[in-house]
CSV table of C-alpha atoms in Angstrom, one decimal:
chain,number,residue,atom,x,y,z
A,1,MET,CA,-7.7,-17.8,-1.3
A,2,GLU,CA,-9.5,-14.5,-0.5
A,3,HIS,CA,-6.4,-12.3,-0.2
A,4,LEU,CA,-4.9,-13.5,-3.5
A,5,PRO,CA,-5.8,-10.4,-5.6
A,6,TRP,CA,-4.3,-8.2,-2.9
A,7,LEU,CA,-1.2,-10.4,-2.7
A,8,ASP,CA,-0.8,-10.3,-6.5
A,9,TRP,CA,-1.1,-6.5,-6.5
A,10,CYS,CA,1.5,-6.2,-3.8
A,11,ARG,CA,3.9,-8.5,-5.6
A,12,GLN,CA,3.4,-6.6,-8.8
A,13,TRP,CA,4.5,-3.3,-7.2
A,14,SER,CA,6.9,-4.7,-4.6
A,15,LEU,CA,10.0,-3.7,-6.6
A,16,TRP,CA,9.0,0.0,-6.7
A,17,ASP,CA,10.9,2.4,-4.6
A,18,GLN,CA,11.3,6.0,-5.9
A,19,GLU,CA,8.5,5.3,-8.5
A,20,TRP,CA,6.0,5.9,-5.7
A,21,TYR,CA,7.2,9.6,-5.7
A,22,SER,CA,5.3,10.1,-9.0
A,23,ILE,CA,2.0,8.7,-7.7
A,24,VAL,CA,-0.9,10.9,-6.6
A,25,PHE,CA,-2.9,9.3,-3.8
A,26,SER,CA,-6.5,10.7,-3.7
A,27,ASP,CA,-9.4,9.8,-1.5
A,28,GLY,CA,-12.4,11.2,0.3
A,29,SER,CA,-13.4,11.2,4.0
A,30,ARG,CA,-16.1,12.3,6.3
A,31,PHE,CA,-15.5,14.5,9.3
A,32,CYS,CA,-17.9,15.4,12.0
A,33,SER,CA,-17.9,18.2,14.6
A,34,GLY,CA,-18.7,16.0,17.6
A,35,MET,CA,-16.8,13.2,19.1
A,36,HIS,CA,-18.7,10.4,17.3
A,37,ASP,CA,-20.4,10.1,13.9
A,38,GLY,CA,-22.1,6.8,14.5
A,39,ARG,CA,-19.3,4.7,12.9
A,40,ALA,CA,-17.4,2.2,15.1
A,41,ARG,CA,-13.6,2.6,15.3
A,42,VAL,CA,-11.6,-0.1,17.1
A,43,ARG,CA,-7.9,-0.1,17.7
A,44,ARG,CA,-6.5,-3.4,18.8
A,45,ARG,CA,-3.5,-5.7,18.4
A,46,ARG,CA,-3.3,-8.6,16.1
A,47,GLY,CA,-5.3,-11.6,17.4
A,48,GLU,CA,-7.6,-9.4,19.6
A,49,ARG,CA,-10.4,-9.1,17.0
A,50,ARG,CA,-13.2,-10.7,19.0
A,51,ASN,CA,-12.0,-9.8,22.5
A,52,PRO,CA,-15.1,-8.2,24.2
A,53,GLN,CA,-13.0,-5.7,26.1
A,54,PHE,CA,-12.4,-3.9,22.9
A,55,PHE,CA,-16.1,-3.3,22.1
A,56,VAL,CA,-17.2,0.2,23.2
A,57,GLU,CA,-20.8,1.2,23.5
A,58,ARG,CA,-21.4,4.7,22.4
A,59,HIS,CA,-24.2,7.2,22.7
A,60,VAL,CA,-24.8,8.5,19.2
A,61,HIS,CA,-26.0,12.1,18.8
A,62,HIS,CA,-26.5,14.4,15.8
A,63,THR,CA,-23.3,16.2,14.7
A,64,VAL,CA,-22.4,18.6,11.9
A,65,GLY,CA,-20.6,16.6,9.2
A,66,VAL,CA,-19.0,17.2,5.9
A,67,MET,CA,-17.4,15.1,3.1
A,68,VAL,CA,-14.0,16.2,1.8
A,69,TRP,CA,-11.7,15.1,-1.0
A,70,GLY,CA,-8.0,15.6,-1.3
A,71,ALA,CA,-4.9,14.3,-3.0
A,72,ILE,CA,-1.3,14.0,-1.9
A,73,ALA,CA,1.9,13.4,-3.7
A,74,TYR,CA,5.6,13.6,-2.9
A,75,GLY,CA,6.3,17.2,-2.6
A,76,SER,CA,2.8,18.5,-3.0
A,77,ARG,CA,-0.9,18.3,-2.2
A,78,SER,CA,-4.2,19.4,-3.7
A,79,PRO,CA,-6.4,22.0,-2.1
A,80,LEU,CA,-9.0,20.4,0.2
A,81,ILE,CA,-12.3,20.1,-1.7
A,82,PHE,CA,-15.7,20.0,0.1
A,83,ILE,CA,-18.3,17.7,-1.4
A,84,ARG,CA,-22.0,18.4,-1.3
A,85,GLY,CA,-24.1,15.3,-0.7
A,86,ASN,CA,-22.7,11.8,-1.1
A,87,MET,CA,-19.3,11.1,-2.7
A,88,ASN,CA,-18.5,8.0,-4.8
A,89,ALA,CA,-14.9,6.9,-4.4
A,90,GLN,CA,-12.6,5.8,-7.1
A,91,HIS,CA,-11.5,2.4,-5.7
A,92,ASN,CA,-12.1,0.2,-8.8
A,93,ALA,CA,-15.0,-1.5,-7.0
A,94,ARG,CA,-17.9,-1.6,-9.6
A,95,PRO,CA,-20.2,0.9,-7.8
A,96,HIS,CA,-17.3,3.4,-7.7
A,97,VAL,CA,-16.2,3.3,-11.3
A,98,ALA,CA,-18.5,5.9,-12.8
A,99,ARG,CA,-18.4,6.4,-16.5
A,100,VAL,CA,-18.0,10.1,-16.1
A,101,THR,CA,-14.9,9.5,-13.9
A,102,ILE,CA,-13.4,7.1,-16.5
A,103,ASP,CA,-14.1,9.6,-19.2
A,104,PHE,CA,-12.4,12.4,-17.3
A,105,PHE,CA,-9.3,10.4,-16.7
A,106,GLN,CA,-9.1,9.3,-20.3
A,107,HIS,CA,-9.7,12.9,-21.6
A,108,ASN,CA,-7.0,14.3,-19.3
A,109,ASP,CA,-4.5,11.5,-20.1
A,110,VAL,CA,-4.4,10.3,-16.5
A,111,THR,CA,-3.1,6.8,-16.0
A,112,LEU,CA,-4.6,5.0,-13.0
A,113,LEU,CA,-2.7,2.6,-10.9
A,114,PRO,CA,-4.8,-0.6,-10.8
A,115,TRP,CA,-6.2,-1.1,-7.3
A,116,PRO,CA,-8.1,-4.3,-6.4
A,117,PRO,CA,-11.6,-3.9,-5.1
A,118,ARG,CA,-12.0,-4.1,-1.3
A,119,PHE,CA,-8.2,-3.8,-1.0
A,120,PRO,CA,-6.9,-3.3,2.6
A,121,ASP,CA,-6.2,0.4,2.3
A,122,LEU,CA,-2.4,0.9,2.1
A,123,SER,CA,-2.9,4.4,0.7
A,124,PRO,CA,-0.9,7.0,2.7
A,125,ILE,CA,-3.8,9.5,2.5
A,126,GLU,CA,-5.7,7.4,5.1
A,127,HIS,CA,-3.0,8.5,7.6
A,128,VAL,CA,-3.5,12.2,6.6
A,129,TRP,CA,-7.3,11.8,7.3
A,130,ASP,CA,-6.4,10.3,10.7
A,131,MET,CA,-4.0,13.2,11.5
A,132,MET,CA,-6.8,15.7,10.6
A,133,GLY,CA,-9.3,13.8,12.7
A,134,ARG,CA,-7.0,13.8,15.7
A,135,ARG,CA,-6.5,17.5,15.4
A,136,LEU,CA,-10.2,18.0,15.5
A,137,LEU,CA,-10.6,15.8,18.5
A,138,ASN,CA,-7.9,17.8,20.3
A,139,LEU,CA,-9.6,21.2,19.9
A,140,GLN,CA,-10.7,22.9,23.1
A,141,ARG,CA,-14.1,23.5,21.6
A,142,PRO,CA,-15.3,21.4,18.7
A,143,PRO,CA,-16.8,23.4,15.8
A,144,GLN,CA,-20.5,23.8,16.2
A,145,THR,CA,-21.4,24.9,12.7
A,146,LEU,CA,-20.7,23.6,9.3
A,147,GLU,CA,-18.8,26.7,8.4
A,148,ALA,CA,-16.6,26.4,11.5
A,149,LEU,CA,-16.0,22.7,10.8
A,150,ARG,CA,-14.9,23.6,7.2
A,151,GLU,CA,-12.5,26.3,8.5
A,152,GLU,CA,-10.9,23.9,11.0
A,153,LEU,CA,-10.5,21.2,8.3
A,154,VAL,CA,-8.8,23.6,5.9
A,155,VAL,CA,-6.4,24.7,8.7
A,156,ALA,CA,-5.8,21.0,9.6
A,157,TRP,CA,-5.1,20.1,6.0
A,158,ASN,CA,-2.8,23.0,5.4
A,159,GLU,CA,-0.9,22.6,8.7
A,160,ILE,CA,0.2,19.0,8.0
A,161,PRO,CA,3.9,19.4,7.2
A,162,GLN,CA,4.7,18.3,3.7
A,163,GLU,CA,7.6,16.4,5.2
A,164,ASP,CA,5.1,14.2,7.0
A,165,ILE,CA,3.3,13.5,3.8
A,166,ASP,CA,6.5,12.8,2.0
A,167,HIS,CA,7.5,10.4,4.8
A,168,LEU,CA,4.1,8.5,4.3
A,169,ILE,CA,4.8,8.2,0.6
A,170,ARG,CA,8.4,7.0,1.3
A,171,SER,CA,6.8,4.2,3.4
A,172,MET,CA,5.1,2.7,0.4
A,173,PRO,CA,7.8,0.1,-0.2
A,174,ARG,CA,7.5,-1.1,3.4
A,175,ARG,CA,3.7,-1.1,3.2
A,176,VAL,CA,3.7,-3.2,0.1
A,177,GLY,CA,6.5,-5.5,1.5
A,178,GLU,CA,4.5,-6.1,4.6
A,179,CYS,CA,1.4,-7.0,2.5
A,180,VAL,CA,3.5,-9.6,0.7
A,181,ALA,CA,5.0,-10.9,3.9
A,182,HIS,CA,1.5,-11.4,5.3
A,183,GLN,CA,0.3,-13.1,2.1
A,184,GLY,CA,-2.1,-10.3,1.3
A,185,ALA,CA,-3.7,-10.2,4.7
A,186,SER,CA,-4.0,-6.9,6.7
A,187,THR,CA,-0.9,-5.0,7.8
A,188,HIS,CA,-0.2,-2.7,10.7
A,189,TYR,CA,-0.6,0.2,8.4
């Protein structure tokens, strides 16, 4: 069964509750100044995957874009870090597990929570990136320069209430429980 590693992971951590409060969730994301960065995003209900009415044709144009990295935890967050060039994520997929990253974690006595490759992303930081993206889309005038985009991203990152981040982390038992209930298949998160 394709979802078995994900289901096994969710079952392994399904009894955690307040233990999630000691986990740091980190990830990177790309943000662009315009309305569209060339990637397709589709929001639909369960069972509507191939419904043609949900396919949207977009005109792609060049926009200013930047890669960022951040980390959230219960009661705190990192500064927003801007990445030059491409960023390799730490998702335990072979291309992402760089020796230098592993060495850093070992040297600094950081214990990693095992995360299956190609796992449906239950990480609450994905919702933080979504909040920031929506804030950018709601600006009267999108940033036209790289510096303006960076400034808006820092404001967006810092203005997310810590209570909202804490709420996302408190939702981890529900996220993991839904993954188990769906036999490792995708969840509404």
